[in-house]
Structures are given as structure tokens and as C-alpha cells.
Amino acid sequence: MRIPSGVTDQYIYFVAVDATDLKTRETGLSSFTVYRSRNNGTATVMTTPTVAELSAANMPGVYSLLLDEDMTIDSGDDSQEMCFHITATGMAPVTKTIELYRSKITAGNTLTVSGGNANSAVQTIAANAITATAIASNAITAAKIATDAITAAKIAANAITSAKIATDAIGAAQIAANAIGASELATDAVNEIVDQVWNELQSEHVTAGSFGEIATEIADILVDTAEIGAAGAGLTEAGGTGDQLSAVPWNSAWAAQVNAEVVDAINVDTYAEPGQGAPAATASLVTKINYLYKSWRNKKEQTSSTFSLYDDAGTTVDQKSTVSDNGTTATRGEIVTGP
């Protein structure tokens, strides 16, 4: 696999097989150790290797490794080989190699060459070779640009964003004086704006001698303020005898709405079973009930030393605990995470 230098979001895949028979695919593995070496460098352990199992049911034994450490080649080199050695308990060691290369174009883009000159895509343009003075007057006009030559569909997503526009690239100093003035606005456009503002004021907000709705809203606020009184003297606690709160009766329809919501939460809504991990000492009632249902429903195993509770598929141990018996007392330890 070839990966451009400096890229740290790419993955390689490997198959984990049993360390003894070298053919049985291993699932549910964790705690991988990965050593890396670039260009004959010292074998160095990856500090935080990211290894993920793709699907124990659909792709058993297939794992991915994120290549996110030491992914930049040395100065002066265009290509270097890199080796990864992967181990885990019960798994036969796996060794994978990749090629790091220095990209000649921007990562993620495609270089297109057209025309008869095979080298036409790589040309050197002298500094300031294309300037405003070097372009003939009217060399580029609206008439010379084909219809729909530049459309939204032909501009890459986020090609023009606020982050890509230099600070103050378009400011007051860059806009010519009177570039947009009264003379630049059509007479009809100005009249339309004035008429619309006047119609809005007449129909919605103005009454004789005052701003209608605004004045009414201000008057309502003053009345409410007077009823509350200084420092809230007009308010009482809920259920008291004050005019403001005791005048609001309980709506009998609210009880039915509350009951419906409770029924939905208990009898309609569904909740996923807890995943792999040690149950917290402090958890919500829903989580605690979910653990009880999972323990009653899912596959379980009991050996002389270990109790195991499996996931929904019955292939991976999600929770477990140690079991012991000294002939007098049988003890099952606290539930911890699998596997």
C-alpha cells in the first residue's frame, strides 16, 4: 500500500489467526502491541495503537490498524518503506509493510493532462507573468465567457470560505468612493423601497398620532409592572392567595398528558442493552434495569473460576466476575468488563 508522506488518517487491514494452529481466525481480541520501523529505523513501539475489529459475525478475524505515528519521510527522499509488527495474546504475529512517498500534487486531488504536450501539466510561470497590465483591455468580457461556464456546480465545495479570504481583503478601502450611491440605484428601486416601508408603517404599526402596536405593547408592560409591585410584592408562592398565581387553575388535561408521557416511557419506548464494560456503581434506574434484563436473557457461562455474561450475539463476553470456593464460603467477585 502507498500512502503520501504526512497523511495520518489511513488504515491497513490484517487477519488474526490462532497462535497454535495458524488457521483459526481469532475474534474479540484487544490490547494489541504494535512495533514500527521506517527506512531501517529502530523498532519502536506505537504509543497508542488504534486497532479495531471490523465484524466478528461478518468478517471474523479481520482487524484494522490506524497509521498515525511517524508518517513523514526524511528530507531528500521521495519514497521510504515502513514496517509494522502486530502481536496480541493468542494471536500469531502479523507483519505488514507500506510505502511512504512524497506527493507531487495536493493529497486527494487528481492531476489531469490534456493536449498534445505530455509535459503541459507541469509548467513554470515566472513571477508576475500574468498581471492586470499584461491582459489586453476587454480581453475577458461577458460576451467571451460561454453561458454557464462558471456555475455553482463547477466550484468545489468550500472552495471559497471565510477562512480562505484574507483579512480585510474586502474592506472600506477596497471599495471605490461612491461605488454604490444614489446614482447607482435605479429610481424605481428606490421608490419601491420607500413605498414598502410606508405601507408597513400604515398597515401594521401606526395609529393616529402614535406608533400603534408599539404603544400598545409598552402600555401592557407598564400595567404588568404595576401589578407585580415594588420588589415583587404582588407575587406569592404557588398555591397562595395572591392575585397573580392563585388565579391560574390546574388544567385537568395536563394530568392526561403527563400520564401519556409516562406510559410511552415505560410501555412504548425501547432501550438498547448495555454494551461491554464494567457497570458503574452509580447509574440511572433505566441502566440498572437493562443490566438485570440482559443477565436474565443473554447467554451465560459458569466455570470453576469465572462467571461470563455474553453479548446479544452470544460471541463476545461483555461482563465477567471471578468465582472461588474454599469449602466453607463460595464467593463471586464484582462484575467487571469482558472479555
Tab-separated table of C-alpha atoms in Angstrom:
chain	number	residue	atom	x	y	z
A	1	MET	CA	0.000	0.000	0.000
A	2	ARG	CA	1.279	3.504	-0.884
A	3	ILE	CA	0.490	6.408	1.453
A	4	PRO	CA	1.537	10.051	0.906
A	5	SER	CA	4.011	11.434	3.432
A	6	GLY	CA	2.372	13.322	6.282
A	7	VAL	CA	-1.050	11.655	5.988
A	8	THR	CA	-2.203	10.230	9.354
A	9	ASP	CA	-5.785	9.093	8.720
A	10	GLN	CA	-5.220	5.938	6.654
A	11	TYR	CA	-5.696	2.287	7.748
A	12	ILE	CA	-4.207	-1.094	6.850
A	13	TYR	CA	-6.006	-4.399	7.391
A	14	PHE	CA	-4.717	-7.695	8.776
A	15	VAL	CA	-6.122	-11.125	9.680
A	16	ALA	CA	-5.604	-12.517	13.191
A	17	VAL	CA	-5.245	-16.325	13.377
A	18	ASP	CA	-4.686	-18.669	16.288
A	19	ALA	CA	-1.084	-18.783	17.504
A	20	THR	CA	-1.189	-22.589	17.779
A	21	ASP	CA	-2.941	-23.952	14.694
A	22	LEU	CA	-2.173	-20.871	12.497
A	23	LYS	CA	-5.559	-21.057	10.747
A	24	THR	CA	-8.428	-20.467	13.167
A	25	ARG	CA	-9.490	-16.834	12.937
A	26	GLU	CA	-9.449	-15.031	16.280
A	27	THR	CA	-12.282	-12.672	17.288
A	28	GLY	CA	-12.736	-10.325	20.224
A	29	LEU	CA	-9.012	-9.570	20.594
A	30	SER	CA	-7.802	-6.450	22.410
A	31	SER	CA	-4.633	-4.972	23.923
A	32	PHE	CA	-2.538	-5.141	20.745
A	33	THR	CA	1.192	-4.335	20.715
A	34	VAL	CA	2.492	-2.742	17.514
A	35	TYR	CA	6.134	-2.019	16.639
A	36	ARG	CA	7.046	0.224	13.692
A	37	SER	CA	10.243	0.819	11.724
A	38	ARG	CA	10.700	3.356	8.910
A	39	ASN	CA	13.588	3.185	6.459
A	40	ASN	CA	15.619	0.716	8.577
A	41	GLY	CA	14.975	2.733	11.737
A	42	THR	CA	14.945	1.259	15.239
A	43	ALA	CA	11.904	-0.878	16.070
A	44	THR	CA	9.723	1.483	18.088
A	45	VAL	CA	6.511	0.581	19.911
A	46	MET	CA	3.472	2.653	18.930
A	47	THR	CA	2.336	4.602	21.982
A	48	THR	CA	-1.401	4.388	21.359
A	49	PRO	CA	-2.110	1.939	18.505
A	50	THR	CA	-5.706	2.180	17.255
A	51	VAL	CA	-6.814	-1.355	16.308
A	52	ALA	CA	-10.466	-2.156	15.581
A	53	GLU	CA	-12.275	-5.416	14.838
A	54	LEU	CA	-14.457	-4.891	11.756
A	55	SER	CA	-17.174	-7.515	12.390
A	56	ALA	CA	-16.882	-10.740	14.356
A	57	ALA	CA	-20.021	-12.010	12.617
A	58	ASN	CA	-19.441	-10.892	9.009
A	59	MET	CA	-15.619	-10.616	8.776
A	60	PRO	CA	-14.265	-12.804	11.597
A	61	GLY	CA	-10.639	-12.216	12.445
A	62	VAL	CA	-10.278	-9.061	10.288
A	63	TYR	CA	-8.862	-6.004	12.072
A	64	SER	CA	-7.756	-2.512	11.019
A	65	LEU	CA	-4.744	-0.511	12.230
A	66	LEU	CA	-4.677	3.310	12.030
A	67	LEU	CA	-1.324	4.584	10.679
A	68	ASP	CA	-0.912	7.808	12.652
A	69	GLU	CA	2.658	7.764	14.024
A	70	ASP	CA	5.955	8.667	12.283
A	71	MET	CA	4.266	9.060	8.894
A	72	THR	CA	6.576	11.746	7.433
A	73	ILE	CA	9.571	10.687	5.301
A	74	ASP	CA	13.044	12.156	5.653
A	75	SER	CA	14.071	15.273	3.773
A	76	GLY	CA	15.616	14.455	0.404
A	77	ASP	CA	13.775	11.150	-0.072
A	78	ASP	CA	10.822	10.637	-2.385
A	79	SER	CA	9.937	7.151	-1.114
A	80	GLN	CA	10.588	5.033	2.005
A	81	GLU	CA	9.317	1.634	3.155
A	82	MET	CA	7.721	1.262	6.585
A	83	CYS	CA	7.141	-1.982	8.525
A	84	PHE	CA	4.546	-2.765	11.227
A	85	HIS	CA	4.748	-5.840	13.511
A	86	ILE	CA	1.463	-6.616	15.318
A	87	THR	CA	1.005	-9.018	18.261
A	88	ALA	CA	-1.728	-9.898	20.768
A	89	THR	CA	-2.284	-12.682	23.268
A	90	GLY	CA	-3.378	-15.883	21.487
A	91	MET	CA	-2.711	-14.463	18.006
A	92	ALA	CA	0.071	-15.397	15.604
A	93	PRO	CA	2.257	-12.306	14.914
A	94	VAL	CA	1.413	-10.297	11.779
A	95	THR	CA	3.924	-8.197	9.792
A	96	LYS	CA	2.743	-5.587	7.265
A	97	THR	CA	4.684	-3.098	5.107
A	98	ILE	CA	3.681	0.092	3.306
A	99	GLU	CA	5.402	2.629	1.071
A	100	LEU	CA	5.558	6.269	2.159
A	101	TYR	CA	6.029	8.597	-0.795
A	102	ARG	CA	6.403	12.315	-1.312
A	103	SER	CA	3.291	13.540	-3.106
A	104	LYS	CA	3.849	15.716	-6.166
A	105	ILE	CA	0.294	17.057	-6.110
A	106	THR	CA	-2.071	18.007	-3.305
A	107	ALA	CA	-3.289	14.870	-1.473
A	108	GLY	CA	-6.829	13.969	-2.512
A	109	ASN	CA	-6.690	15.783	-5.906
A	110	THR	CA	-6.337	14.323	-9.406
A	111	LEU	CA	-3.890	15.726	-11.959
A	112	THR	CA	-5.426	15.908	-15.442
A	113	VAL	CA	-3.220	16.330	-18.542
A	114	SER	CA	-4.766	17.291	-21.868
A	115	GLY	CA	-3.419	18.328	-25.295
A	116	GLY	CA	-0.516	17.013	-27.314
A	117	ASN	CA	2.251	18.070	-24.936
A	118	ALA	CA	2.778	15.337	-22.327
A	119	ASN	CA	4.588	17.850	-20.111
A	120	SER	CA	1.954	20.568	-20.480
A	121	ALA	CA	0.611	19.929	-16.971
A	122	VAL	CA	3.945	20.895	-15.391
A	123	GLN	CA	4.952	24.389	-16.403
A	124	THR	CA	6.840	27.153	-14.620
A	125	ILE	CA	5.200	30.583	-14.617
A	126	ALA	CA	7.515	33.482	-13.969
A	127	ALA	CA	6.676	35.759	-11.064
A	128	ASN	CA	4.129	38.422	-12.065
A	129	ALA	CA	3.952	36.925	-15.590
A	130	ILE	CA	0.185	37.467	-15.506
A	131	THR	CA	-0.771	40.930	-14.266
A	132	ALA	CA	-3.567	43.375	-14.909
A	133	THR	CA	-1.362	45.389	-17.279
A	134	ALA	CA	-0.418	42.243	-19.199
A	135	ILE	CA	-4.045	41.492	-20.011
A	136	ALA	CA	-5.382	43.399	-23.015
A	137	SER	CA	-8.258	45.776	-22.418
A	138	ASN	CA	-11.561	43.878	-22.661
A	139	ALA	CA	-9.656	40.617	-23.236
A	140	ILE	CA	-12.092	38.917	-20.872
A	141	THR	CA	-15.682	40.107	-21.246
A	142	ALA	CA	-19.120	38.714	-20.512
A	143	ALA	CA	-19.625	38.088	-24.224
A	144	LYS	CA	-16.467	35.961	-24.371
A	145	ILE	CA	-17.442	33.713	-21.455
A	146	ALA	CA	-19.647	30.807	-22.501
A	147	THR	CA	-23.068	30.579	-20.891
A	148	ASP	CA	-22.847	28.615	-17.619
A	149	ALA	CA	-19.033	28.434	-17.969
A	150	ILE	CA	-18.788	29.143	-14.245
A	151	THR	CA	-21.643	27.716	-12.154
A	152	ALA	CA	-22.117	26.655	-8.554
A	153	ALA	CA	-21.879	23.000	-9.640
A	154	LYS	CA	-18.399	23.622	-11.122
A	155	ILE	CA	-16.989	25.161	-7.917
A	156	ALA	CA	-15.695	22.608	-5.422
A	157	ALA	CA	-17.437	22.504	-2.048
A	158	ASN	CA	-15.886	25.018	0.378
A	159	ALA	CA	-13.548	26.291	-2.355
A	160	ILE	CA	-14.405	29.806	-1.204
A	161	THR	CA	-14.866	30.186	2.563
A	162	SER	CA	-14.345	32.963	5.084
A	163	ALA	CA	-11.147	31.245	6.249
A	164	LYS	CA	-9.743	31.363	2.687
A	165	ILE	CA	-10.394	35.117	2.241
A	166	ALA	CA	-7.569	37.252	3.609
A	167	THR	CA	-8.426	39.597	6.472
A	168	ASP	CA	-9.548	42.975	5.128
A	169	ALA	CA	-9.414	41.628	1.557
A	170	ILE	CA	-12.715	43.410	1.024
A	171	GLY	CA	-12.883	46.485	3.206
A	172	ALA	CA	-13.883	50.109	3.018
A	173	ALA	CA	-10.514	50.974	1.463
A	174	GLN	CA	-11.050	48.405	-1.301
A	175	ILE	CA	-14.439	49.862	-2.325
A	176	ALA	CA	-14.208	52.909	-4.534
A	177	ALA	CA	-15.785	56.095	-3.214
A	178	ASN	CA	-19.433	56.316	-4.313
A	179	ALA	CA	-19.186	52.819	-5.852
A	180	ILE	CA	-22.727	52.249	-4.603
A	181	GLY	CA	-24.558	55.519	-4.267
A	182	ALA	CA	-27.905	57.045	-5.027
A	183	SER	CA	-26.962	57.397	-8.684
A	184	GLU	CA	-26.165	53.681	-8.896
A	185	LEU	CA	-29.633	52.681	-7.642
A	186	ALA	CA	-32.394	52.731	-10.207
A	187	THR	CA	-35.096	55.319	-9.481
A	188	ASP	CA	-37.775	52.633	-9.468
A	189	ALA	CA	-35.803	50.535	-6.966
A	190	VAL	CA	-35.572	53.443	-4.501
A	191	ASN	CA	-39.262	54.227	-4.879
A	192	GLU	CA	-40.210	50.595	-4.289
A	193	ILE	CA	-38.272	50.550	-1.022
A	194	VAL	CA	-39.830	53.802	0.213
A	195	ASP	CA	-43.366	52.665	-0.694
A	196	GLN	CA	-42.911	49.325	1.068
A	197	VAL	CA	-41.675	50.973	4.287
A	198	TRP	CA	-44.580	53.433	4.247
A	199	ASN	CA	-47.172	50.694	3.661
A	200	GLU	CA	-45.749	48.627	6.507
A	201	LEU	CA	-45.947	51.542	8.912
A	202	GLN	CA	-49.509	52.434	7.929
A	203	SER	CA	-50.970	48.920	7.992
A	204	GLU	CA	-49.190	47.343	10.960
A	205	HIS	CA	-47.598	49.754	13.393
A	206	VAL	CA	-49.136	53.252	13.193
A	207	THR	CA	-52.386	54.628	14.573
A	208	ALA	CA	-53.468	58.246	14.650
A	209	GLY	CA	-50.803	60.216	16.435
A	210	SER	CA	-48.801	57.240	17.713
A	211	PHE	CA	-46.969	54.035	16.778
A	212	GLY	CA	-49.958	51.679	17.266
A	213	GLU	CA	-48.672	48.209	18.163
A	214	ILE	CA	-45.522	49.506	19.823
A	215	ALA	CA	-47.508	51.899	22.041
A	216	THR	CA	-49.971	49.145	22.993
A	217	GLU	CA	-47.182	46.716	23.939
A	218	ILE	CA	-45.454	49.357	26.086
A	219	ALA	CA	-48.763	50.103	27.864
A	220	ASP	CA	-49.276	46.379	28.579
A	221	ILE	CA	-45.774	46.129	30.092
A	222	LEU	CA	-46.480	49.112	32.378
A	223	VAL	CA	-49.746	47.525	33.589
A	224	ASP	CA	-47.992	44.225	34.359
A	225	THR	CA	-45.205	46.045	36.202
A	226	ALA	CA	-47.721	47.871	38.383
A	227	GLU	CA	-49.456	44.586	39.275
A	228	ILE	CA	-46.169	42.937	40.313
A	229	GLY	CA	-45.329	45.875	42.518
A	230	ALA	CA	-42.083	47.021	44.032
A	231	ALA	CA	-39.624	44.214	44.800
A	232	GLY	CA	-42.251	41.636	43.709
A	233	ALA	CA	-44.764	42.500	46.437
A	234	GLY	CA	-47.613	41.368	44.177
A	235	LEU	CA	-46.289	37.806	43.880
A	236	THR	CA	-46.965	34.946	46.299
A	237	GLU	CA	-45.825	31.348	46.457
A	238	ALA	CA	-47.606	28.829	44.226
A	239	GLY	CA	-50.930	27.916	45.843
A	240	GLY	CA	-51.039	31.090	47.938
A	241	THR	CA	-53.722	33.767	47.974
A	242	GLY	CA	-52.019	36.308	45.725
A	243	ASP	CA	-53.872	37.531	42.657
A	244	GLN	CA	-51.077	36.618	40.217
A	245	LEU	CA	-50.593	32.885	40.855
A	246	SER	CA	-53.705	31.645	42.650
A	247	ALA	CA	-55.818	32.850	39.732
A	248	VAL	CA	-54.228	30.185	37.462
A	249	PRO	CA	-56.242	26.919	37.910
A	250	TRP	CA	-54.899	23.416	37.366
A	251	ASN	CA	-55.839	22.193	33.902
A	252	SER	CA	-57.296	18.684	34.106
A	253	ALA	CA	-55.974	17.934	30.592
A	254	TRP	CA	-52.419	18.221	31.938
A	255	ALA	CA	-52.853	15.054	34.016
A	256	ALA	CA	-53.761	13.038	30.919
A	257	GLN	CA	-50.755	14.420	29.042
A	258	VAL	CA	-48.387	13.574	31.906
A	259	ASN	CA	-49.882	10.053	32.126
A	260	ALA	CA	-49.460	9.537	28.364
A	261	GLU	CA	-45.790	10.524	28.533
A	262	VAL	CA	-45.188	8.111	31.435
A	263	VAL	CA	-46.908	5.257	29.534
A	264	ASP	CA	-44.747	5.966	26.478
A	265	ALA	CA	-41.553	5.883	28.540
A	266	ILE	CA	-42.499	2.579	30.202
A	267	ASN	CA	-44.541	0.671	27.606
A	268	VAL	CA	-43.612	2.120	24.190
A	269	ASP	CA	-40.034	3.404	24.198
A	270	THR	CA	-37.278	0.790	23.826
A	271	TYR	CA	-33.779	0.778	25.305
A	272	ALA	CA	-30.657	-0.939	23.991
A	273	GLU	CA	-28.927	-3.415	26.254
A	274	PRO	CA	-25.698	-2.241	27.915
A	275	GLY	CA	-22.528	-2.926	25.926
A	276	GLN	CA	-19.173	-4.272	27.072
A	277	GLY	CA	-17.788	-2.630	30.198
A	278	ALA	CA	-17.870	-2.649	33.982
A	279	PRO	CA	-21.229	-1.441	35.390
A	280	ALA	CA	-20.905	1.854	37.243
A	281	ALA	CA	-21.587	1.949	40.967
A	282	THR	CA	-23.876	4.928	40.371
A	283	ALA	CA	-26.209	4.573	37.384
A	284	SER	CA	-29.713	5.563	36.267
A	285	LEU	CA	-32.701	3.333	37.008
A	286	VAL	CA	-33.035	2.551	33.287
A	287	THR	CA	-29.417	1.351	33.121
A	288	LYS	CA	-29.801	-0.826	36.195
A	289	ILE	CA	-32.985	-2.448	34.809
A	290	ASN	CA	-31.235	-3.011	31.457
A	291	TYR	CA	-28.411	-4.921	33.195
A	292	LEU	CA	-30.956	-7.140	35.036
A	293	TYR	CA	-32.789	-7.941	31.768
A	294	LYS	CA	-29.507	-8.634	29.954
A	295	SER	CA	-28.405	-11.043	32.702
A	296	TRP	CA	-31.751	-12.897	32.509
A	297	ARG	CA	-31.873	-13.051	28.678
A	298	ASN	CA	-28.351	-13.468	27.255
A	299	LYS	CA	-26.015	-16.452	27.100
A	300	LYS	CA	-24.071	-17.136	30.322
A	301	GLU	CA	-21.226	-19.470	31.246
A	302	GLN	CA	-20.017	-20.618	34.658
A	303	THR	CA	-16.679	-22.347	35.196
A	304	SER	CA	-14.925	-23.218	38.440
A	305	SER	CA	-13.274	-19.801	38.444
A	306	THR	CA	-15.224	-17.431	36.176
A	307	PHE	CA	-18.791	-16.286	35.521
A	308	SER	CA	-19.234	-14.872	31.961
A	309	LEU	CA	-22.151	-12.858	30.503
A	310	TYR	CA	-22.214	-12.641	26.686
A	311	ASP	CA	-23.479	-10.007	24.262
A	312	ASP	CA	-26.703	-10.309	22.237
A	313	ALA	CA	-24.920	-12.339	19.521
A	314	GLY	CA	-23.571	-14.772	22.106
A	315	THR	CA	-19.999	-14.498	20.774
A	316	THR	CA	-18.281	-11.895	22.964
A	317	VAL	CA	-18.041	-11.735	26.769
A	318	ASP	CA	-19.320	-8.282	27.802
A	319	GLN	CA	-19.104	-8.730	31.606
A	320	LYS	CA	-17.480	-11.284	33.906
A	321	SER	CA	-16.505	-11.960	37.531
A	322	THR	CA	-14.192	-14.321	39.382
A	323	VAL	CA	-15.638	-17.242	41.376
A	324	SER	CA	-13.998	-19.127	44.252
A	325	ASP	CA	-14.993	-21.695	46.880
A	326	ASN	CA	-12.765	-22.706	49.822
A	327	GLY	CA	-15.145	-25.417	51.048
A	328	THR	CA	-16.782	-23.070	53.551
A	329	THR	CA	-17.617	-19.916	51.628
A	330	ALA	CA	-18.471	-19.525	47.908
A	331	THR	CA	-17.569	-16.083	46.616
A	332	ARG	CA	-18.384	-14.369	43.314
A	333	GLY	CA	-16.420	-11.184	42.770
A	334	GLU	CA	-17.634	-7.832	41.485
A	335	ILE	CA	-18.722	-7.710	37.835
A	336	VAL	CA	-16.006	-6.244	35.604
A	337	THR	CA	-15.658	-5.711	31.864
A	338	GLY	CA	-15.062	-8.571	29.432
A	339	PRO	CA	-13.690	-10.306	27.629
